[in-house]
Short mmCIF file of C-alpha atoms and ligand atoms in Angstrom, two decimals:
data_model
loop_
_atom_site.label_atom_id
_atom_site.label_comp_id
_atom_site.label_asym_id
_atom_site.label_seq_id
_atom_site.Cartn_x
_atom_site.Cartn_y
_atom_site.Cartn_z
CA MET A 1 0.00 0.00 0.00
CA ASN A 2 1.44 3.37 -0.96
CA ALA A 3 0.40 5.77 1.79
CA LYS A 4 1.70 8.83 -0.09
CA ALA A 5 -0.44 8.13 -3.13
CA GLU A 6 -3.47 7.38 -0.97
CA PHE A 7 -3.65 10.80 0.67
CA VAL A 8 -6.10 13.30 -0.85
CA ALA A 9 -5.09 16.95 -0.51
CA PRO A 10 -8.02 19.26 0.40
CA PRO A 11 -8.71 21.95 -2.26
CA TYR A 12 -7.89 24.68 0.28
CA VAL A 13 -4.18 23.82 -0.03
CA ALA A 14 -4.15 22.98 -3.75
CA ASN A 15 -1.95 25.95 -4.64
CA MET A 16 0.49 25.56 -1.77
CA GLN A 17 3.83 23.78 -1.79
CA ARG A 18 3.18 20.33 -0.33
CA VAL A 19 5.67 19.13 2.28
CA ASP A 20 5.27 15.45 3.05
CA SER A 21 8.66 14.28 4.29
CA TYR A 22 9.05 13.63 8.01
CA ALA A 23 12.40 15.38 8.26
CA ASP A 24 11.24 18.48 6.37
CA ILE A 25 8.08 18.85 8.47
CA ASP A 26 10.00 18.34 11.69
CA GLU A 27 12.54 20.97 10.66
CA ILE A 28 9.85 23.49 9.68
CA LEU A 29 7.89 23.04 12.93
CA ARG A 30 11.03 23.61 15.00
CA SER A 31 12.42 26.46 12.91
CA GLU A 32 12.27 30.12 13.94
CA ASP A 33 12.11 30.99 10.23
CA PHE A 34 8.45 29.97 10.02
CA MET A 35 5.29 31.26 11.65
CA GLN A 36 1.84 29.81 12.14
CA GLY A 37 -0.13 29.73 8.86
CA SER A 38 -3.23 27.76 9.88
CA HIS A 39 -6.68 29.20 10.61
CA ARG A 40 -6.52 32.21 8.27
CA GLU A 41 -10.15 31.82 7.18
CA SER A 42 -11.26 30.83 10.66
CA GLY A 43 -9.19 33.62 12.26
CA VAL A 44 -12.37 35.35 13.38
CA PHE A 45 -12.70 32.50 15.92
CA PHE A 46 -9.04 32.00 16.90
CA ASP A 47 -7.05 35.21 16.17
CA GLY A 48 -4.80 36.22 19.06
CA SER A 49 -5.22 32.84 20.79
CA LEU A 50 -2.22 30.79 21.93
CA LEU A 51 -2.21 28.81 18.69
CA LEU A 52 -1.89 31.88 16.46
CA ILE A 53 0.56 34.11 18.31
CA GLU A 54 4.34 33.94 18.04
CA GLY A 55 7.63 34.89 19.70
CA GLU A 56 7.88 36.36 23.19
CA GLU A 57 4.13 36.85 23.47
CA HIS A 58 3.55 33.16 22.70
CA MET A 59 6.25 32.05 25.12
CA ARG A 60 4.82 34.11 27.98
CA ARG A 61 1.23 33.00 27.35
CA ARG A 62 2.24 29.36 26.94
CA GLN A 63 4.09 29.42 30.25
CA LEU A 64 1.04 30.87 31.95
CA ILE A 65 -1.37 28.41 30.42
CA SER A 66 0.89 25.40 31.05
CA SER A 67 -0.21 25.35 34.70
CA LEU A 68 -3.63 24.22 33.47
CA VAL A 69 -2.05 20.98 32.33
CA SER A 70 0.38 20.41 35.21
CA ARG A 71 0.58 16.90 36.70
CA SER A 72 -1.65 17.81 39.63
CA ALA A 73 -4.20 19.55 37.40
CA MET A 74 -4.20 16.47 35.19
CA GLN A 75 -4.84 14.14 38.07
CA TYR A 76 -7.70 16.36 39.20
CA TYR A 77 -9.27 16.46 35.71
CA GLU A 78 -9.02 12.72 35.28
CA THR A 79 -10.19 11.58 38.70
CA GLY A 80 -12.41 14.55 39.57
CA ALA A 81 -13.97 15.19 36.17
CA LEU A 82 -13.54 12.42 33.68
CA ALA A 83 -13.99 9.37 35.94
CA PRO A 84 -17.33 10.43 37.50
CA VAL A 85 -18.68 11.52 34.12
CA ILE A 86 -17.70 8.22 32.50
CA GLU A 87 -19.37 6.39 35.37
CA GLN A 88 -22.53 8.48 35.00
CA VAL A 89 -22.68 8.05 31.21
CA MET A 90 -22.26 4.28 31.49
CA LYS A 91 -24.91 4.15 34.23
CA GLU A 92 -27.35 6.02 32.00
CA LEU A 93 -26.65 3.58 29.19
CA ARG A 94 -27.20 0.63 31.50
CA GLU A 95 -30.50 2.11 32.64
CA LYS A 96 -31.61 2.72 29.08
CA GLY A 97 -31.67 -1.03 28.77
CA ARG A 98 -30.65 -3.70 26.32
CA ASP A 99 -32.02 -4.42 22.89
CA LYS A 100 -34.09 -7.57 22.31
CA ASP A 101 -30.94 -9.58 21.59
CA GLY A 102 -29.54 -8.71 25.01
CA VAL A 103 -26.87 -6.16 24.04
CA VAL A 104 -26.59 -2.38 24.41
CA ARG A 105 -26.17 -0.41 21.16
CA VAL A 106 -24.70 3.07 21.17
CA ASP A 107 -23.11 5.62 18.82
CA LEU A 108 -19.51 6.21 19.92
CA ILE A 109 -19.26 9.81 18.62
CA PRO A 110 -21.86 11.44 20.92
CA LEU A 111 -20.71 9.06 23.65
CA ILE A 112 -17.12 10.38 23.54
CA ARG A 113 -18.41 13.94 23.58
CA SER A 114 -20.55 13.20 26.63
CA MET A 115 -17.53 11.79 28.39
CA LEU A 116 -15.28 14.75 27.57
CA TYR A 117 -17.65 17.70 28.07
CA ARG A 118 -16.97 18.14 31.77
CA ILE A 119 -13.21 18.05 31.50
CA ASN A 120 -13.62 20.54 28.69
CA ALA A 121 -15.77 22.86 30.83
CA LEU A 122 -13.39 22.52 33.78
CA VAL A 123 -10.24 23.39 31.82
CA THR A 124 -11.91 26.38 30.16
CA GLY A 125 -13.83 27.46 33.27
CA VAL A 126 -17.42 27.07 32.14
CA ASP A 127 -20.00 26.81 34.95
CA SER A 128 -23.53 25.47 34.95
CA VAL A 129 -22.89 22.49 32.75
CA ASP A 130 -24.75 20.54 35.42
CA THR A 131 -28.21 19.43 34.31
CA PRO A 132 -28.85 16.98 31.44
CA GLU A 133 -30.49 19.80 29.42
CA LYS A 134 -27.66 22.27 29.95
CA THR A 135 -25.07 19.62 29.27
CA GLU A 136 -26.76 18.67 26.02
CA ARG A 137 -27.00 22.32 25.03
CA PHE A 138 -23.32 22.98 25.85
CA ARG A 139 -22.20 19.89 23.93
CA ASP A 140 -24.25 20.89 20.92
CA LEU A 141 -22.87 24.45 20.85
CA VAL A 142 -19.23 23.34 21.24
CA ASP A 143 -19.72 20.71 18.59
CA LYS A 144 -21.09 23.25 16.11
CA LEU A 145 -18.38 25.75 16.97
CA GLY A 146 -15.88 22.99 16.14
CA VAL A 147 -17.23 22.83 12.61
CA ALA A 148 -16.84 26.59 12.13
CA VAL A 149 -13.30 26.88 13.51
CA THR A 150 -12.10 24.31 10.98
CA VAL A 151 -13.96 25.90 8.05
CA GLU A 152 -10.82 25.57 5.90
CA TRP A 153 -11.52 21.84 5.55
CA SER A 154 -15.27 22.11 5.03
CA THR A 155 -16.85 20.85 1.81
CA ARG A 156 -19.76 23.28 2.37
CA ASP A 157 -19.97 26.97 1.43
CA HIS A 158 -17.32 28.55 3.68
CA ASP A 159 -19.09 31.91 4.17
CA GLU A 160 -22.18 30.10 5.35
CA VAL A 161 -20.17 27.93 7.78
CA ILE A 162 -18.56 31.07 9.26
CA ARG A 163 -21.92 32.87 9.53
CA GLU A 164 -23.41 29.92 11.39
CA GLY A 165 -20.33 29.70 13.61
CA LEU A 166 -20.61 33.36 14.62
CA GLU A 167 -24.21 32.88 15.68
CA ILE A 168 -23.28 29.73 17.62
CA ARG A 169 -20.49 31.63 19.37
CA ARG A 170 -22.93 34.42 20.29
CA GLN A 171 -25.23 31.88 21.94
CA LEU A 172 -22.33 30.15 23.70
CA ILE A 173 -21.12 33.47 25.14
CA GLU A 174 -24.58 34.57 26.21
CA GLU A 175 -25.64 31.29 27.80
CA PHE A 176 -22.39 29.95 29.25
CA LEU A 177 -19.21 31.97 28.83
CA LEU A 178 -20.27 35.44 29.99
CA PRO A 179 -21.96 34.26 33.22
CA SER A 180 -18.87 32.12 33.95
CA LEU A 181 -16.54 35.04 33.27
CA GLU A 182 -18.57 37.37 35.48
CA ARG A 183 -18.38 34.90 38.36
CA ARG A 184 -14.61 34.75 37.97
CA ARG A 185 -14.33 38.53 37.85
CA ALA A 186 -16.15 38.65 41.18
CA LEU A 187 -13.86 35.97 42.66
CA VAL A 188 -10.75 37.75 41.44
CA ARG A 189 -12.06 41.04 42.91
CA GLU A 190 -12.50 39.33 46.28
CA PHE A 191 -8.96 37.99 46.06
CA ARG A 192 -7.59 41.44 45.18
CA ASP A 193 -9.51 43.01 48.06
CA GLY A 194 -7.87 40.52 50.42
CA LYS A 195 -11.18 38.75 51.11
CA ALA A 196 -10.17 35.42 49.58
CA ALA A 197 -6.94 33.43 49.30
CA LYS A 198 -5.46 32.80 45.87
CA GLU A 199 -5.78 29.04 46.43
CA THR A 200 -9.56 29.39 46.52
CA LEU A 201 -9.62 30.61 42.91
CA PRO A 202 -10.51 27.99 40.30
CA THR A 203 -7.68 26.60 38.11
CA ASP A 204 -9.04 27.29 34.68
CA LEU A 205 -8.47 29.41 31.59
CA LEU A 206 -11.08 32.09 32.31
CA THR A 207 -9.76 32.68 35.85
CA MET A 208 -6.22 32.88 34.57
CA LEU A 209 -7.13 35.40 31.88
CA THR A 210 -9.08 37.47 34.41
CA LEU A 211 -6.17 37.45 36.87
CA HIS A 212 -3.89 38.80 34.16
CA GLY A 213 -6.32 41.43 32.93
CA ASP A 214 -6.79 39.63 29.63
CA ASP A 215 -10.55 39.34 30.09
CA ARG A 216 -10.90 42.97 28.98
CA ARG A 217 -8.28 43.92 26.46
CA PRO A 218 -8.56 47.58 25.49
CA GLY A 219 -9.59 47.71 21.85
CA ASP A 220 -10.08 43.93 21.65
CA GLU A 221 -12.88 42.88 23.96
CA GLY A 222 -13.44 39.73 21.93
CA TYR A 223 -10.01 38.23 22.62
CA VAL A 224 -11.17 36.29 25.68
CA TRP A 225 -13.83 34.44 23.63
CA ARG A 226 -11.31 33.47 20.96
CA GLU A 227 -8.95 31.94 23.55
CA CYS A 228 -11.94 30.07 25.02
CA ALA A 229 -12.94 28.84 21.56
CA LEU A 230 -9.47 27.35 21.06
CA PHE A 231 -9.61 25.46 24.35
CA LEU A 232 -13.22 24.33 23.98
CA VAL A 233 -12.62 22.88 20.54
CA ALA A 234 -9.03 21.66 20.96
CA SER A 235 -9.89 19.66 24.04
CA THR A 236 -12.77 17.71 22.50
CA GLN A 237 -12.75 17.66 18.70
CA THR A 238 -9.24 16.19 18.46
CA THR A 239 -10.01 13.22 20.69
CA THR A 240 -13.43 12.68 19.08
CA HIS A 241 -11.74 12.59 15.66
CA THR A 242 -8.91 10.26 16.60
CA LEU A 243 -10.30 7.80 19.17
CA PRO A 244 -12.64 5.79 16.87
CA HIS A 245 -9.68 4.90 14.64
CA VAL A 246 -8.11 3.03 17.57
CA ILE A 247 -11.18 0.79 17.74
CA VAL A 248 -11.13 0.13 13.99
CA HIS A 249 -7.46 -0.88 14.15
CA LEU A 250 -7.85 -2.94 17.31
CA THR A 251 -10.81 -4.81 15.79
CA GLU A 252 -8.71 -5.75 12.79
CA TRP A 253 -5.62 -6.50 14.92
CA CYS A 254 -7.52 -8.84 17.25
CA ARG A 255 -8.93 -10.68 14.24
CA THR A 256 -5.39 -11.54 13.13
CA HIS A 257 -3.93 -11.75 16.68
CA PRO A 258 -6.80 -13.38 18.66
CA ALA A 259 -4.66 -13.86 21.78
CA ASP A 260 -4.46 -10.06 22.14
CA ALA A 261 -8.23 -9.64 22.50
CA ALA A 262 -7.90 -10.31 26.24
CA ARG A 263 -5.41 -7.43 26.54
CA CYS A 264 -7.91 -4.78 25.39
CA THR A 265 -8.69 -3.84 28.99
CA ASP A 266 -5.01 -3.42 29.87
CA PRO A 267 -4.09 0.31 29.95
CA THR A 268 -0.51 -0.35 28.82
CA PHE A 269 -1.69 -2.31 25.80
CA LEU A 270 -4.34 0.33 25.02
CA ARG A 271 -1.75 3.11 25.28
CA ILE A 272 0.45 1.38 22.70
CA ALA A 273 -2.60 0.94 20.45
CA ALA A 274 -3.63 4.60 20.86
CA MET A 275 -0.11 5.85 20.04
CA GLU A 276 0.16 3.66 16.95
CA SER A 277 -3.27 4.76 15.77
CA LEU A 278 -2.46 8.44 16.42
CA ARG A 279 0.58 8.04 14.18
CA LEU A 280 -1.69 6.88 11.35
CA HIS A 281 -4.54 9.39 11.87
CA GLN A 282 -4.33 13.09 12.67
CA PRO A 283 -7.13 15.36 13.85
CA ALA A 284 -6.58 17.91 11.02
CA PRO A 285 -5.80 17.26 7.34
CA THR A 286 -2.68 19.47 7.38
CA LEU A 287 -0.93 22.15 9.41
CA LEU A 288 0.16 25.29 7.59
CA ARG A 289 3.22 27.48 8.11
CA ILE A 290 4.51 30.71 6.51
CA ALA A 291 8.21 31.33 5.82
CA LEU A 292 9.55 34.54 7.39
CA LYS A 293 12.47 34.63 4.93
CA ASP A 294 13.85 32.63 1.99
CA VAL A 295 14.68 29.23 3.48
CA THR A 296 16.60 26.20 2.23
CA LEU A 297 15.90 23.15 4.39
CA SER A 298 18.59 20.54 5.15
CA SER A 299 17.04 18.35 2.44
CA GLY A 300 17.62 21.11 -0.12
CA ARG A 301 13.90 22.02 -0.36
CA ARG A 302 13.47 25.75 -0.95
CA ILE A 303 10.68 27.87 0.46
CA ALA A 304 10.38 31.52 -0.47
CA ARG A 305 9.77 34.33 1.99
CA ASP A 306 6.01 34.78 2.75
CA GLU A 307 5.22 31.45 1.09
CA ARG A 308 2.58 29.38 2.91
CA VAL A 309 3.33 25.66 2.89
CA ALA A 310 1.07 22.70 3.69
CA LEU A 311 2.55 20.07 6.01
CA PHE A 312 1.08 16.67 5.23
CA PHE A 313 1.45 14.53 8.32
CA VAL A 314 -0.29 11.47 6.89
CA PRO A 315 2.44 10.51 4.41
CA ALA A 316 5.21 11.76 6.75
CA ASN A 317 4.04 9.59 9.63
CA ARG A 318 3.92 6.60 7.26
CA GLU A 319 7.38 7.10 5.84
CA THR A 320 9.09 3.71 5.53
CA ALA A 321 12.56 5.22 5.97
CA VAL A 322 11.47 6.45 9.40
CA PHE A 323 9.02 3.86 10.76
CA GLY A 324 10.11 0.75 8.81
CA PRO A 325 8.86 -1.12 5.74
CA ASP A 326 5.38 -1.65 7.23
CA ALA A 327 5.03 2.02 8.25
CA ALA A 328 1.57 2.32 6.68
CA GLU A 329 0.30 -0.59 8.77
CA PHE A 330 -1.01 -0.69 12.35
CA ASN A 331 1.54 -2.84 14.15
CA LEU A 332 1.47 -3.13 17.92
CA ASN A 333 4.90 -4.74 17.95
CA ARG A 334 6.51 -1.72 16.32
CA VAL A 335 9.46 -0.25 18.16
CA ALA A 336 9.58 3.51 17.54
CA PRO A 337 12.99 4.67 16.31
CA PRO A 338 15.14 6.16 19.09
CA ARG A 339 14.36 9.80 19.89
CA LEU A 340 11.13 9.73 17.88
CA SER A 341 7.69 9.74 19.45
CA PRO A 342 5.54 6.66 18.74
CA TRP A 343 2.80 9.04 17.50
CA GLY A 344 5.21 10.65 15.01
CA LEU A 345 4.25 14.26 14.31
CA THR A 346 0.60 13.98 15.33
CA PHE A 347 0.89 16.34 18.32
CA GLY A 348 2.89 18.83 16.22
CA GLY A 349 6.38 20.04 17.11
CA GLY A 350 8.36 23.12 18.05
CA VAL A 351 6.83 25.95 20.04
CA HIS A 352 3.20 25.18 19.15
CA MET A 353 3.42 21.49 20.10
CA CYS A 354 0.12 20.38 21.63
CA ILE A 355 -0.30 21.49 25.22
CA GLY A 356 -3.00 18.87 25.87
CA ARG A 357 -0.93 15.81 24.95
CA PRO A 358 -0.31 14.68 28.57
CA LEU A 359 -4.03 14.90 29.24
CA VAL A 360 -4.80 12.65 26.28
CA THR A 361 -1.97 10.13 26.64
CA GLY A 362 -1.26 10.21 30.40
CA MET A 363 2.41 10.77 29.53
CA PHE A 364 4.54 13.81 30.18
CA ASN A 365 7.87 14.58 28.58
CA ARG A 366 8.98 11.19 27.36
CA PRO A 367 6.91 8.41 25.84
CA ASP A 368 7.87 6.08 28.71
CA ASP A 369 7.24 8.64 31.46
CA LYS A 370 3.94 7.93 33.18
CA SER A 371 2.37 10.65 35.30
CA GLY A 372 0.14 8.38 37.29
CA THR A 373 -2.86 9.28 35.12
CA GLU A 374 -4.16 6.97 32.45
CA GLY A 375 -4.88 9.70 29.93
CA THR A 376 -8.38 10.50 28.69
CA MET A 377 -8.10 8.44 25.53
CA ILE A 378 -6.86 5.32 27.31
CA ARG A 379 -9.40 5.66 30.10
CA ILE A 380 -12.30 5.93 27.66
CA LEU A 381 -11.04 2.98 25.62
CA ARG A 382 -10.62 0.84 28.75
CA THR A 383 -14.15 1.67 29.90
CA LEU A 384 -15.55 0.69 26.51
CA TYR A 385 -13.62 -2.58 26.31
CA GLU A 386 -14.57 -3.48 29.88
CA ALA A 387 -18.17 -3.05 28.73
CA GLY A 388 -17.46 -5.54 25.92
CA ALA A 389 -17.20 -3.01 23.05
CA GLU A 390 -17.38 -4.37 19.51
CA MET A 391 -18.02 -2.64 16.23
CA ASP A 392 -21.57 -3.34 15.06
CA PRO A 393 -21.29 -5.71 12.07
CA GLU A 394 -24.69 -4.63 10.77
CA ARG A 395 -24.13 -0.87 11.00
CA PRO A 396 -20.72 0.16 9.66
CA PRO A 397 -19.28 3.53 10.79
CA ARG A 398 -20.00 6.56 8.59
CA ARG A 399 -17.22 9.00 7.79
CA VAL A 400 -17.62 12.77 8.11
CA ALA A 401 -19.08 13.93 4.81
CA ALA A 402 -18.98 17.72 5.20
CA SER A 403 -15.21 18.08 5.61
CA TYR A 404 -11.83 16.62 4.68
CA HIS A 405 -11.19 15.46 8.24
CA ASP A 406 -10.08 11.85 8.68
CA ALA A 407 -12.96 11.28 11.08
CA TYR A 408 -16.33 9.60 11.62
CA GLU A 409 -19.67 11.28 12.18
CA SER A 410 -21.33 8.07 13.30
CA PHE A 411 -19.71 4.98 14.81
CA PRO A 412 -22.17 2.31 16.02
CA LEU A 413 -20.86 0.15 18.84
CA ILE A 414 -22.22 -2.88 20.62
CA LEU A 415 -21.53 -3.12 24.35
CA ARG A 416 -21.93 -6.80 25.10
CA LYS A 417 -20.99 -6.83 28.78
CA LEU A 418 -22.63 -3.65 30.05
C1 HEM B 1 -5.82 13.39 20.30
C2 HEM B 1 -5.74 14.57 20.86
C3 HEM B 1 -5.00 15.76 20.35
C4 HEM B 1 -4.23 15.92 19.23
C5 HEM B 1 -3.87 14.87 18.18
C6 HEM B 1 -3.76 17.30 19.21
C7 HEM B 1 -2.94 17.84 18.24
C8 HEM B 1 -2.44 19.12 18.28
C9 HEM B 1 -1.53 19.68 17.30
C10 HEM B 1 -1.02 18.98 16.06
C11 HEM B 1 -1.22 20.94 17.70
C12 HEM B 1 -0.26 21.91 16.99
C13 HEM B 1 -0.98 22.81 16.03
C14 HEM B 1 -0.03 23.67 15.25
O1 HEM B 1 1.18 23.63 15.46
O2 HEM B 1 -0.50 24.40 14.36
C15 HEM B 1 -1.95 21.20 18.92
C16 HEM B 1 -1.90 22.40 19.60
C17 HEM B 1 -2.68 22.66 20.72
N1 HEM B 1 -3.48 21.77 21.41
FE1 HEM B 1 -3.79 19.83 20.94
N2 HEM B 1 -4.26 17.94 20.31
C18 HEM B 1 -5.01 17.04 21.05
C19 HEM B 1 -5.66 17.29 22.25
C20 HEM B 1 -5.67 18.48 22.93
C21 HEM B 1 -6.33 18.71 24.20
C22 HEM B 1 -7.07 17.67 25.01
C23 HEM B 1 -6.15 20.02 24.51
C24 HEM B 1 -6.67 20.78 25.71
C25 HEM B 1 -6.10 20.89 26.82
C26 HEM B 1 -5.35 20.61 23.44
C27 HEM B 1 -4.94 21.93 23.38
C28 HEM B 1 -4.08 22.44 22.45
C29 HEM B 1 -3.64 23.84 22.43
C30 HEM B 1 -4.08 24.92 23.41
C31 HEM B 1 -2.76 23.98 21.37
C32 HEM B 1 -2.00 25.24 20.95
C33 HEM B 1 -0.61 25.20 21.58
C34 HEM B 1 0.27 26.35 21.13
O3 HEM B 1 0.04 26.92 20.06
O4 HEM B 1 1.22 26.68 21.86
N3 HEM B 1 -5.07 19.65 22.50
N4 HEM B 1 -2.69 20.09 19.26
#
């Protein structure tokens, strides 16, 4: 199978230089001669957020925001937010009852979103996501915002997608974000007046922005909502896009390696599977970068000043020279080359490398460094396999039709042991 030939480039990048070699992409992501080039069309939702700023400003903001994903914060999110929500969601499914043939049927896509919403609200600092109605409403708004902030990859009319996204954002601000921000402003005022200790303040994005005066930027009142949009979408859409692929690969793997089926509830085994699957599937079709000057990469590739290039992770992460002759295959016995991450370039690289990776994988700086958390992806997979998850042979998964994302919009699952 030729992974390079298989990849379809979205029309949005048709006129850009296509970079699909692992070494070139790695060099570009780490280089100071390039700046962020993604989200130009969707800038109205993300401009000025951590993902789209550069240099000193980016470094300072990243340092500030990193405390949201510290080890202790991570443990709190996983045990205090994710675990109870997973338990609740599974309980609701159990109560809903079995079909006539004695099994529970469920769609994995809304199920993952239900499991992630609370962690998402906690990290961003969104209150009142506490009743089934409000939770459903919040999930729906974040989900629709996710479509708008990735308009570049949409197969629909882009102006229409942006228009809809702006209206969704307005509703999200009015119903959830503004009341949450106002509560934090009051808490921060109490702290400043000496009436409350700093430790009593919530650890979340909105509190942090309020503490640093970024909730009201002179001349740019909307900044705070764009930073929230990044966190709301980045913390859910990515996992929703990538997790179902793990189940597809594991289903196929266990068919050819039946002895491994019993290991699907083992977090270590699931982590290896998740990493290998993340290498093969990324949450966005490409990342884009702009050259700040004429550049010649070590490979000899030339990129002109101001040129925007498209970084194609799919072929790069399947490069046989890097990951071996079976690089395009899902192989749980693969040993990642020294100094390379098992997920390849999927969490990006350089200064904009994903800040949420430890939350997803349960691993901090090195692939073999465990933080004591399982990681959201592994925890969700374990819960599903403990409930006897199998793909539904009668209802195959349906891929996302309205965008070029390598993702599913529906993924029927059978839970045999719930
Ligand atoms: C499977 C899960 C995930 C994948 C594959 C993923 C992937 C990525 C990638 C590739 C980037 C770099 C984008 C670029 O350089 O243009 C990135 C950045 C980012 N991610 Fe993730 N992400 C995931 C989960 C998360 C989660 C759970 C969070 C929330 C805490 C998060 C928050 C962010 C943020 C804030 C950035 C911007 C960092 C910066 O610019 O300094 N991500 N992510």
